[in-house]
Short mmCIF file of C-alpha atoms and ligand atoms in Angstrom, two decimals:
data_model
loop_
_atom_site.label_atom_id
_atom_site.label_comp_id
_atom_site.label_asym_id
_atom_site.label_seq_id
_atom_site.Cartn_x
_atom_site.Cartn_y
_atom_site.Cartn_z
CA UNK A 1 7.88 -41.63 -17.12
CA UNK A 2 10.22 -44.74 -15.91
CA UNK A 3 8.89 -47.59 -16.00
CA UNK A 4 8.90 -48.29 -12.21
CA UNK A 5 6.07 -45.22 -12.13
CA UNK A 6 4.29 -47.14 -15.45
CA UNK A 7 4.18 -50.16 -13.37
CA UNK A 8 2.98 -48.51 -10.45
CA UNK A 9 0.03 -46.36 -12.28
CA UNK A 10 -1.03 -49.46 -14.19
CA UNK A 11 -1.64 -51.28 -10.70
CA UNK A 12 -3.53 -47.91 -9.58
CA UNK A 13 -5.60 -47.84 -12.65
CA UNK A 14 -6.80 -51.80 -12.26
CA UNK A 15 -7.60 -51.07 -8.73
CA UNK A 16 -9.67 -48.24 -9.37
CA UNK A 17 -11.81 -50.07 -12.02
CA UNK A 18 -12.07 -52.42 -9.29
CA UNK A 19 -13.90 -49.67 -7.19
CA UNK A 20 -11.33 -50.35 -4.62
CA UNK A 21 -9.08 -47.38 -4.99
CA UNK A 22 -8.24 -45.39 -2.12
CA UNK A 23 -7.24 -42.13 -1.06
CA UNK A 24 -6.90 -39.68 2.03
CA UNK A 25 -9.67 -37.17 2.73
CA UNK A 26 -8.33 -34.00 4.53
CA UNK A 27 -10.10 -33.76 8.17
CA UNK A 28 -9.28 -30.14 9.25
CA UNK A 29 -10.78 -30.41 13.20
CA UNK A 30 -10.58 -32.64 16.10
CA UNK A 31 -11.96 -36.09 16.10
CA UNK A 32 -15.59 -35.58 17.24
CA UNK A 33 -19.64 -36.00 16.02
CA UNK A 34 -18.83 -33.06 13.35
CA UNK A 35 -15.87 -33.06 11.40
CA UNK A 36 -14.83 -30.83 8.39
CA UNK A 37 -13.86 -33.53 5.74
CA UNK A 38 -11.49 -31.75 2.50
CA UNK A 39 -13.46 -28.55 3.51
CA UNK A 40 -17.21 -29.55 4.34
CA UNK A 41 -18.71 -29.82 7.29
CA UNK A 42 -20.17 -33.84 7.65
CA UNK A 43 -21.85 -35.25 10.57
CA UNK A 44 -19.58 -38.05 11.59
CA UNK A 45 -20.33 -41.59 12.14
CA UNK A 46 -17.08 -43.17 10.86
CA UNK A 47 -14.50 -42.86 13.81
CA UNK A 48 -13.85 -45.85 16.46
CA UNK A 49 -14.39 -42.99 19.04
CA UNK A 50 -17.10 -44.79 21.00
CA UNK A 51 -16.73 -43.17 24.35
CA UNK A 52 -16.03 -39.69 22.63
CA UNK A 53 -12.35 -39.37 24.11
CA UNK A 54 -10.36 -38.18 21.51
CA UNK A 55 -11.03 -34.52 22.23
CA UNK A 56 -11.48 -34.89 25.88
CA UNK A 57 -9.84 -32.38 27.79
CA UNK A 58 -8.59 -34.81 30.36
CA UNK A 59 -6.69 -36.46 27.79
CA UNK A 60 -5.31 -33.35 26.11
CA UNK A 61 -4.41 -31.81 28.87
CA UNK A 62 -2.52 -34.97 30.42
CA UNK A 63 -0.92 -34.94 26.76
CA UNK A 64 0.14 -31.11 27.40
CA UNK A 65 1.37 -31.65 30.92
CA UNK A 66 3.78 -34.61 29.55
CA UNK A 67 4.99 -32.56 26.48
CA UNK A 68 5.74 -29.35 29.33
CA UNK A 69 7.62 -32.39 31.84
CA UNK A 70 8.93 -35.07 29.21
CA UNK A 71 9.06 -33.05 25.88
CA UNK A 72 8.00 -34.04 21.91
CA UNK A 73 9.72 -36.85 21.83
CA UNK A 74 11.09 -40.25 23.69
CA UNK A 75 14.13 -40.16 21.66
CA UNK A 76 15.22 -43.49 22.06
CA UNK A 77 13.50 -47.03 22.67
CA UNK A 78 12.23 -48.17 25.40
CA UNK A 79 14.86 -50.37 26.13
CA UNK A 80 17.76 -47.70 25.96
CA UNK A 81 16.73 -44.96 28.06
CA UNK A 82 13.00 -43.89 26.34
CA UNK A 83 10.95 -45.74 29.12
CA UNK A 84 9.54 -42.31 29.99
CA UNK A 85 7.78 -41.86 33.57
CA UNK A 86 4.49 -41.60 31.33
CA UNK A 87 5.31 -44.85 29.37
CA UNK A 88 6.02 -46.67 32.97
CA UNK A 89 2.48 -45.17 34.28
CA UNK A 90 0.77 -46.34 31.60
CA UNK A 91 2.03 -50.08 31.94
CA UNK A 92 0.51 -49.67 35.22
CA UNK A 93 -2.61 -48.35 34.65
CA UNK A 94 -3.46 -50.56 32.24
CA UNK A 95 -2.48 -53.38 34.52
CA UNK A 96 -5.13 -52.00 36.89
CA UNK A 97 -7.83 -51.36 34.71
CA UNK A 98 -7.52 -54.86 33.24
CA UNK A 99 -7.28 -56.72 36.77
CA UNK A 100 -3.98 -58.44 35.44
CA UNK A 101 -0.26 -58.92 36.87
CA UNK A 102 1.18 -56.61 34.17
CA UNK A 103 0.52 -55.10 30.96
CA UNK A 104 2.75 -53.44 28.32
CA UNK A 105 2.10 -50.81 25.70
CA UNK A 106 3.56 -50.58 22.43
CA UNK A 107 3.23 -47.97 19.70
CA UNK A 108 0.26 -49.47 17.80
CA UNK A 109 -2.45 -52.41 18.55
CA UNK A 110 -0.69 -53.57 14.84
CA UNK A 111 2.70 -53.40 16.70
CA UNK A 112 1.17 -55.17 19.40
CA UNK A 113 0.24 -58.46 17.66
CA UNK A 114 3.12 -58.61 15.41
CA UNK A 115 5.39 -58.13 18.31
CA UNK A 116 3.81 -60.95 20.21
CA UNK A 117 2.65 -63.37 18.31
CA UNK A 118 6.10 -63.16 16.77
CA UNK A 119 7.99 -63.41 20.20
CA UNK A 120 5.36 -66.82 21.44
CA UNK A 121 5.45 -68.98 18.09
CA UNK A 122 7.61 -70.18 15.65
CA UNK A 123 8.24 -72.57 13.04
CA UNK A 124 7.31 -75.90 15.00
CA UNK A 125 4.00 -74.12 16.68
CA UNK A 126 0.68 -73.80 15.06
CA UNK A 127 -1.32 -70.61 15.17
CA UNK A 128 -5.19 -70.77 14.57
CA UNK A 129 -7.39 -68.05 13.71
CA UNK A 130 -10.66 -67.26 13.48
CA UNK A 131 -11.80 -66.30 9.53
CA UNK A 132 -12.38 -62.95 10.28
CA UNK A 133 -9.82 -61.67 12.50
CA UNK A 134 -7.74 -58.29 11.92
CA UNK A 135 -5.50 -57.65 9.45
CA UNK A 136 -2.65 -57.51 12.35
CA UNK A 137 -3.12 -60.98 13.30
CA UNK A 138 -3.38 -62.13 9.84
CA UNK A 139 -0.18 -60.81 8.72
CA UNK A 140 1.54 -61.55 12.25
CA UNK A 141 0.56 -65.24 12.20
CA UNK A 142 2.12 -65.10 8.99
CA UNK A 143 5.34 -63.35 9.74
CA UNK A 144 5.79 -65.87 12.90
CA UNK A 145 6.31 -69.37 10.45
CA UNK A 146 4.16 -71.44 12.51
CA UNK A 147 1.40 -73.46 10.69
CA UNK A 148 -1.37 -71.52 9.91
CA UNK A 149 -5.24 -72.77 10.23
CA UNK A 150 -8.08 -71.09 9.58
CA UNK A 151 -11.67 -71.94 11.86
CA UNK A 152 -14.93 -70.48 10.39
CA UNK A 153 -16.14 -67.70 11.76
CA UNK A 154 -17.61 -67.54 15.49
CA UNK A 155 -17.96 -71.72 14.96
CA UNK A 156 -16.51 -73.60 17.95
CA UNK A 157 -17.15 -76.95 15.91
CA UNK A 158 -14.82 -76.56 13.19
CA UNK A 159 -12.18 -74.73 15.73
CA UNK A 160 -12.56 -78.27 17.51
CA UNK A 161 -11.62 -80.22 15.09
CA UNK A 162 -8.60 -77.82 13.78
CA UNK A 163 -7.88 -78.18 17.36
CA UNK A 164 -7.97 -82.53 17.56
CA UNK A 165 -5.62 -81.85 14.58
CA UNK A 166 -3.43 -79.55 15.94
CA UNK A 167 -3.10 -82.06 19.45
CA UNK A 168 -2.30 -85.07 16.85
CA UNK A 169 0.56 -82.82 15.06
CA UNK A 170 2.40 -82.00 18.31
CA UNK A 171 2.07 -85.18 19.82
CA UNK A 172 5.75 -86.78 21.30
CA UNK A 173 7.46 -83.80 20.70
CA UNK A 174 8.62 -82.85 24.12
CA UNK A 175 12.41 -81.33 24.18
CA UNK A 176 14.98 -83.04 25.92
CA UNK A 177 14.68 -80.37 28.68
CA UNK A 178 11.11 -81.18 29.45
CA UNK A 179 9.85 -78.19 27.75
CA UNK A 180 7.00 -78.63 24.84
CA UNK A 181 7.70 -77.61 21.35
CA UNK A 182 4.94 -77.44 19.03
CA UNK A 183 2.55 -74.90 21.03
CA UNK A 184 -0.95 -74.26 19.60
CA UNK A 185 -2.07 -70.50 20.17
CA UNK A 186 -5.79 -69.77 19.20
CA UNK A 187 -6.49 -66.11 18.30
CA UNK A 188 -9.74 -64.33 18.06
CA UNK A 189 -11.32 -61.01 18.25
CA UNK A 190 -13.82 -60.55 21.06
CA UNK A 191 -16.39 -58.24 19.26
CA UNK A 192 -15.48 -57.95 15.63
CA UNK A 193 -14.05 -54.84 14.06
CA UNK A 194 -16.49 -55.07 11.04
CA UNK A 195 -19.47 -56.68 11.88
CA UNK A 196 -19.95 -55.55 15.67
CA UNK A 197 -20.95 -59.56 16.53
CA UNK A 198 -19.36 -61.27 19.26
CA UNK A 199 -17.06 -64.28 19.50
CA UNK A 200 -18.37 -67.23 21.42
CA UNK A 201 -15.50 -67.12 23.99
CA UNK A 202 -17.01 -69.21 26.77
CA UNK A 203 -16.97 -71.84 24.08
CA UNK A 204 -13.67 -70.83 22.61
CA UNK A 205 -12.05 -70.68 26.07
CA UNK A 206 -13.51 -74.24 27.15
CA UNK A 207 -12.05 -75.94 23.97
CA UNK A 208 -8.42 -74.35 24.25
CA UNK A 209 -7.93 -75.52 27.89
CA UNK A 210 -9.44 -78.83 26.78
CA UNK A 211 -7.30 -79.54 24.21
CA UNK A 212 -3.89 -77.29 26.11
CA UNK A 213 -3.72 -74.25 23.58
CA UNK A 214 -3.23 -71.07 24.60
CA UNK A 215 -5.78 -68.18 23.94
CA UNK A 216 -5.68 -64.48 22.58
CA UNK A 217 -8.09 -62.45 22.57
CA UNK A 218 -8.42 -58.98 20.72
CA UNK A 219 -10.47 -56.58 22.42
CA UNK A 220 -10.03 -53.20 20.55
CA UNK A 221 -13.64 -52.98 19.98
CA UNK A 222 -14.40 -54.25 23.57
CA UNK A 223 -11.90 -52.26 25.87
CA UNK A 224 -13.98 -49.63 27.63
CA UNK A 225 -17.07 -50.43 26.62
CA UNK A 226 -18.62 -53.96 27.93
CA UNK A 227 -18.18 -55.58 31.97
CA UNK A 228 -18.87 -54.48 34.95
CA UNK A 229 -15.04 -52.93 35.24
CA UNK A 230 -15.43 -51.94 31.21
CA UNK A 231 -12.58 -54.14 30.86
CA UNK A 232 -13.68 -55.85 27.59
CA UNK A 233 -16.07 -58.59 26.75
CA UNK A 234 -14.23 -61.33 28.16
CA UNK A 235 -14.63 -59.43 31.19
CA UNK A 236 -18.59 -59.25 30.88
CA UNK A 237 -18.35 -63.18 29.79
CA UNK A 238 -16.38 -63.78 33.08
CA UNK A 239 -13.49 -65.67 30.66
CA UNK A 240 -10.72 -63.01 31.61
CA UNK A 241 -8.80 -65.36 33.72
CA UNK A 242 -8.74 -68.01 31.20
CA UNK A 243 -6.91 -65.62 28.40
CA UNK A 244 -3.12 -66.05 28.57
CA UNK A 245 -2.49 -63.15 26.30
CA UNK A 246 -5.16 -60.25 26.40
CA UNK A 247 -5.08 -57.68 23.45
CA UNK A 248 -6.46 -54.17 22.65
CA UNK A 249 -6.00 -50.91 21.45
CA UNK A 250 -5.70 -47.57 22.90
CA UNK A 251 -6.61 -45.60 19.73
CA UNK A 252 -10.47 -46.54 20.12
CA UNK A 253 -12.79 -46.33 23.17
CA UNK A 254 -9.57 -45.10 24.84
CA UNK A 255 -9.37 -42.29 22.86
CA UNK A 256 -5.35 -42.11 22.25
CA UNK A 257 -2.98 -43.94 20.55
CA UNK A 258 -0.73 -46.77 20.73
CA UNK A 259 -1.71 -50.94 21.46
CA UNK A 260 -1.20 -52.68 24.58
CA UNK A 261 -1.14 -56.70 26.02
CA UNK A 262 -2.07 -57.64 29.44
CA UNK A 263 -1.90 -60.81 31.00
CA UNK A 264 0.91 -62.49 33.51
CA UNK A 265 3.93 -61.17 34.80
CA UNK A 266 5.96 -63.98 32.68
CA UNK A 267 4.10 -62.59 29.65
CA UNK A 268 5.18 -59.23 30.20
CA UNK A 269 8.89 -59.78 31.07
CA UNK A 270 8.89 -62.70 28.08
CA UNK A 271 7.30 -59.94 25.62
CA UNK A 272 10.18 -57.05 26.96
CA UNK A 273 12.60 -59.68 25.88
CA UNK A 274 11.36 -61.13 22.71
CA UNK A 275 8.83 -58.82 21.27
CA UNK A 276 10.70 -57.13 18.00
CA UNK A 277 8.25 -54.26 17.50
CA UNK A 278 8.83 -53.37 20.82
CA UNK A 279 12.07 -53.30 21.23
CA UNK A 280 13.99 -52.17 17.99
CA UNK A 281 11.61 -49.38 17.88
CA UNK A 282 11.30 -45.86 19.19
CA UNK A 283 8.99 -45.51 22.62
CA UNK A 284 6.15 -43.08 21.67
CA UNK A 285 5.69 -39.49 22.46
CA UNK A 286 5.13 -39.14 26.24
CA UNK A 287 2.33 -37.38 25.10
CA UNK A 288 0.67 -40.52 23.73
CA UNK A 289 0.83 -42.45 26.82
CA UNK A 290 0.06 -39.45 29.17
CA UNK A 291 -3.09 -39.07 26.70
CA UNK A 292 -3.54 -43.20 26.94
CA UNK A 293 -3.26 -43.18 30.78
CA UNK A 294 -6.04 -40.03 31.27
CA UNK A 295 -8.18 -42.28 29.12
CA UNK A 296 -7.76 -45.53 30.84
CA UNK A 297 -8.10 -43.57 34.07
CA UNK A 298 -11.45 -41.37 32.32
CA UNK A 299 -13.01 -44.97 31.60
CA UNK A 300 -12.44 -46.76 35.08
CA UNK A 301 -14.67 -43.38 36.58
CA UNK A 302 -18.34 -42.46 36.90
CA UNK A 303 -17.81 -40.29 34.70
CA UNK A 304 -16.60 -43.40 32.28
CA UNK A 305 -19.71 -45.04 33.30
CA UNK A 306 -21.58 -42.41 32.47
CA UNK A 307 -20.45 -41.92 28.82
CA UNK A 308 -20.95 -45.73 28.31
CA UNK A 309 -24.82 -45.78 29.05
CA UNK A 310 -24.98 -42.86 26.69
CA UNK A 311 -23.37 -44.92 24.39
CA UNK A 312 -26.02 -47.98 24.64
CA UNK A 313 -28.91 -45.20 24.31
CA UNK A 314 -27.49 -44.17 21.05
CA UNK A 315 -26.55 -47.78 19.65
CA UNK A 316 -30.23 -48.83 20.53
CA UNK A 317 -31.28 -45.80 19.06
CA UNK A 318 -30.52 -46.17 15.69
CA UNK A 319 -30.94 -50.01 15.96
CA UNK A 320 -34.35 -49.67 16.53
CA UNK A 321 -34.72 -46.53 13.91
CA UNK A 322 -32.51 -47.95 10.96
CA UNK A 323 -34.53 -51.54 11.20
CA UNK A 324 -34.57 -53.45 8.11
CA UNK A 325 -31.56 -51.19 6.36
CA UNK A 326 -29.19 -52.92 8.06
CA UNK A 327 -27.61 -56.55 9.29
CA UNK A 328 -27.62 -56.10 13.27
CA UNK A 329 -26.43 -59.28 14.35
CA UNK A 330 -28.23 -58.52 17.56
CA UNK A 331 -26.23 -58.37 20.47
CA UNK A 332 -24.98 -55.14 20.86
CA UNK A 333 -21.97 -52.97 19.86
CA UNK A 334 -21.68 -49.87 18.82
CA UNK A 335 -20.65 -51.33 14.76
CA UNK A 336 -23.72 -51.13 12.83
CA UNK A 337 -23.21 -52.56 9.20
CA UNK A 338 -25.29 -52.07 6.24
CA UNK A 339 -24.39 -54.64 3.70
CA UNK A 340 -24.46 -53.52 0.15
CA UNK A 341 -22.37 -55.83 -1.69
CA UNK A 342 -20.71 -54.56 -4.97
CA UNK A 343 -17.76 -52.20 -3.92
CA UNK A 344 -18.57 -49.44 -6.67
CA UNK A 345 -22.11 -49.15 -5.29
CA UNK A 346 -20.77 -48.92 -1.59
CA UNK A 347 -18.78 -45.99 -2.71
CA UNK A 348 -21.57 -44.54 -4.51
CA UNK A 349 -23.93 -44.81 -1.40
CA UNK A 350 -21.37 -42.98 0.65
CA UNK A 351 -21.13 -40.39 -1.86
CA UNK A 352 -24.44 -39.72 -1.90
CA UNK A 353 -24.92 -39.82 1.85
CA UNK A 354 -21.82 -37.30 2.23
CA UNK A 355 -24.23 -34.70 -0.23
CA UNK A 356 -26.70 -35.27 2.92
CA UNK A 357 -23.89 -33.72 5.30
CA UNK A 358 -23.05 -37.30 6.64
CA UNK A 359 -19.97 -39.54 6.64
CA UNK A 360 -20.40 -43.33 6.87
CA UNK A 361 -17.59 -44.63 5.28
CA UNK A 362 -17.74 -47.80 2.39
CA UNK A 363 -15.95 -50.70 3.42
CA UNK A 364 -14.26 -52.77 0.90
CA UNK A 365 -12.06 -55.29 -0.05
CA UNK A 366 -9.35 -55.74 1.31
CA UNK A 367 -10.88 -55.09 4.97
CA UNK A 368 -13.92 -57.84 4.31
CA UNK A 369 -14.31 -60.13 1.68
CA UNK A 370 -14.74 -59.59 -2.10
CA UNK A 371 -18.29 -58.74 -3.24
CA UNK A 372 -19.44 -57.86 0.33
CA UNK A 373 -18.66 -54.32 0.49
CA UNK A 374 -20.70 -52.02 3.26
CA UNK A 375 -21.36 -49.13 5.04
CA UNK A 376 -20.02 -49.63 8.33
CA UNK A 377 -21.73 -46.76 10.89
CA UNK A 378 -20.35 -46.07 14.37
CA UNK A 379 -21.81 -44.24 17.13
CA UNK A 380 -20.05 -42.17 19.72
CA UNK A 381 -21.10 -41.46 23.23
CA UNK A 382 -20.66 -38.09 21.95
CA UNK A 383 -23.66 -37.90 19.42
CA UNK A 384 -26.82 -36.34 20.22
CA UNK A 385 -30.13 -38.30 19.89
CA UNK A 386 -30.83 -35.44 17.33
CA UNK A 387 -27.62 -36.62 15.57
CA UNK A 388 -28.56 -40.29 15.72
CA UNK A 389 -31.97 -39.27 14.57
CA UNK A 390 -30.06 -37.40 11.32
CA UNK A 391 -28.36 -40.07 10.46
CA UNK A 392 -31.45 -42.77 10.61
CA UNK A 393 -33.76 -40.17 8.14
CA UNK A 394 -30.57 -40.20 5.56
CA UNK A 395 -30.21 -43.69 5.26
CA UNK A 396 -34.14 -44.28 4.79
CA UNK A 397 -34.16 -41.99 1.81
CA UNK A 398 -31.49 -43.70 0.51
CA UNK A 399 -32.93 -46.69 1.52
CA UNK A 400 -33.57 -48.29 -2.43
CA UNK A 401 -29.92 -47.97 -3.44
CA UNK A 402 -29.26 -49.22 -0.03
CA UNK A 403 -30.87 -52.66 -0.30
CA UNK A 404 -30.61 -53.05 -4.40
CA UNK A 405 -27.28 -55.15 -4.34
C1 PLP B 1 -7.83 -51.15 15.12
C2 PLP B 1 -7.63 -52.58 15.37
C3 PLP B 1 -6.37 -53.11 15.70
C4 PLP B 1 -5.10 -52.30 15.60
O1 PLP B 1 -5.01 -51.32 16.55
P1 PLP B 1 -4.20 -49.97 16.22
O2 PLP B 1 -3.90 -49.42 17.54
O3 PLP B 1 -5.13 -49.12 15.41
O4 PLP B 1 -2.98 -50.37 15.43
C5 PLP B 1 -6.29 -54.44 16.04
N1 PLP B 1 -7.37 -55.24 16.01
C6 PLP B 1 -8.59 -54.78 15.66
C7 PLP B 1 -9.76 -55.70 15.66
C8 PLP B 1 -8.75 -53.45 15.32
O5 PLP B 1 -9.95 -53.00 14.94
#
């Protein structure tokens, strides 16, 4: 063995006596309320499916229609001559659905915020985040070389006075051309990824026009699911035409794949210019955005409608049913958390819920903090209330290892 691989094995073996190791578990059918995970069958509550798309046949067959008209793959970037009829389509429809000039998809929501945080702020600007945003934005406000603060979580206070700093450090430092350097951009998720809680963004949105920064917002646990349209939260919160740069996924409620960002005309044509991950990369399979469109389109219908109050029945559901096992912060989303605290004991409650016949995955460090470990549950539209019910007895019986941090 070289010593590259000792290296490498060493920093595998630390990690798992961390409890933090991971590793891929073979799913052998179609994203849905029963999977078969490396060979058993597990009643699923781990998948950001909310609205049970991924296995729609809307969206497969608008995949299989664009594979028949556009074939496998784009075979060049968008920019070149990949800007596929589907890709175009989708821009649009996602326009649309989000009630904005333009829009523009890229390959991933992680693209997506690398691409344009990247392309809007550099090393003069200052980007500040809230505590617990995604990994994406993390590592994109980052990448970008602006200054870098950090506002505690959901607390419009100490993002005030981040943001009476900020104003002080680009004071007098207008360009000879009239232009402003030193740009603040705030950047918050709308309903967080782990906790299902909401961002104040009535609050958020107040402050950043107060003191001039610009706001995005990630929605990819809002598109599709909250507002009268379903456009997001900031829809629902009546905010959406205070958001310069709107943010979300189409691998979740949507039910595809790929990321998109919706706000202005300017934006758009600025990001088609600027944004790196979307330009010196590869446009997706047409089949993604055909897939992407029939679920934006799926989600603006009755049917759409329909699928979201089924959703609500199920969150309240287990809400009500799973009680004092878990940390509902209230309002509601369709994350349910159930702290547990040490990491080996997180993986050890999945374990033994998996034995059960049900997946709820542990959630560790890196994704949250150190020592606060979880279960994190999600609920489709697609779940019975029989399934719901399943999953509620499982947890109470396992309801002492549960709550013994
Ligand atoms: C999943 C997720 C993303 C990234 O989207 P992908 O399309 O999966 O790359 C961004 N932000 C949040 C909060 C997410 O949960």
């Amino acid at each position: 063995m070289n010593e590259f691989e000792r290296e490498l094995k060493k920093r595998l073996e630390a990690l798992r006596e961390e409890g933090l190791y991971r590793e891929l578990r073979r799913v052998d059918s179609p994203q849905s309320p029963r999977i078969t995970v490396n060979g058993k069958a597990l009643l699923n509550f781990g998948s950001n499916d909310y609205l049970g798309l991924a296995n729609e046949p809307a969206l497969k067959e608008a995949a299989i229609k664009a594979v028949k008209e556009y074939g496998a793959g784009a075979g060049a970037s968008r920019l070149i001559c990949g800007s596929l009829g589907p890709h175009q389509e989708l821009d649009e429809a996602l326009a649309a659905f989000k009630g904005t000039e333009a829009a523009l998809s890229f390959s991933t929501g992680y693209a997506a915020a690398m691409g344009t945080i990247c392309a809007l702020l550099g090393r003069d600007d200052i980007v500040i985040l809230d505590k617990l945003v995604h990994a994406c934005i993390v590592d994109a406000a980052r990448l970008c070389g602006a200054k870098m603060r950090v506002f505690a979580h959901n607390d419009p206070d100490d993002l005030e006075n981040i943001l009476i700093w900020a104003a002080r450090q680009s004071a007098g430092k207008e360009t000879a051309g009239g232009g402003t350097r030193g740009r603040t951009l705030v950047v918050t998720e709308s309903v967080f990824s782990m906790d299902g809680d909401q961002a104040p963004l009535r609050e958020i949105a107040e402050l950043k026009e107060k003191y001039g920064a610009w706001l995005m917002v990630d929605e990819a646990h809002a598109t599709g699911l909250y507002g009268e349209n379903r456009r997001g939260l900031t829809e629902e919160l009546g905010v959406s035409g205070q958001i310069e740069i709107q943010f979300g996924t189409l691998g979740k409620a949507l039910g595809a794949s790929g990321g998109y960002i919706s706000g202005s005309r300017a934006l758009i044509d600025y990001l088609v210019n600027k944004a790196r991950s979307f330009i010196f990369s590869t446009a997706p399979v047409p089949a993604a955005a055909a897939a992407a469109t029939a679920g934006v389109r799926f989600v603006q219908s009755s049917k759409g409608e329909r699928r979201r109050a089924l959703l609500w029945e199920r969150v309240k559901e287990l809400q009500e049913g799973l009680g004092g096992c878990s940390s509902m912060p209230g309002k509601g989303s369709a994350i349910i958390p159930v702290p547990i605290g040490e990491e080996t004991k997180a993986v050890e409650v999945s374990a033994a819920l998996r034995e059960l016949g049900i997946f709820i995955p542990a959630i560790r460090y890196p994704t949250v903090a150190r020592g606060q470990a979880r279960l994190r549950l999600t609920v489709t539209a697609a779940h019975s209330a029989a399934e719901a019910a399943e999953a509620i007895t499982a947890l109470r019986s396992l309801r002492n290892g549960v709550s013994g941090k």
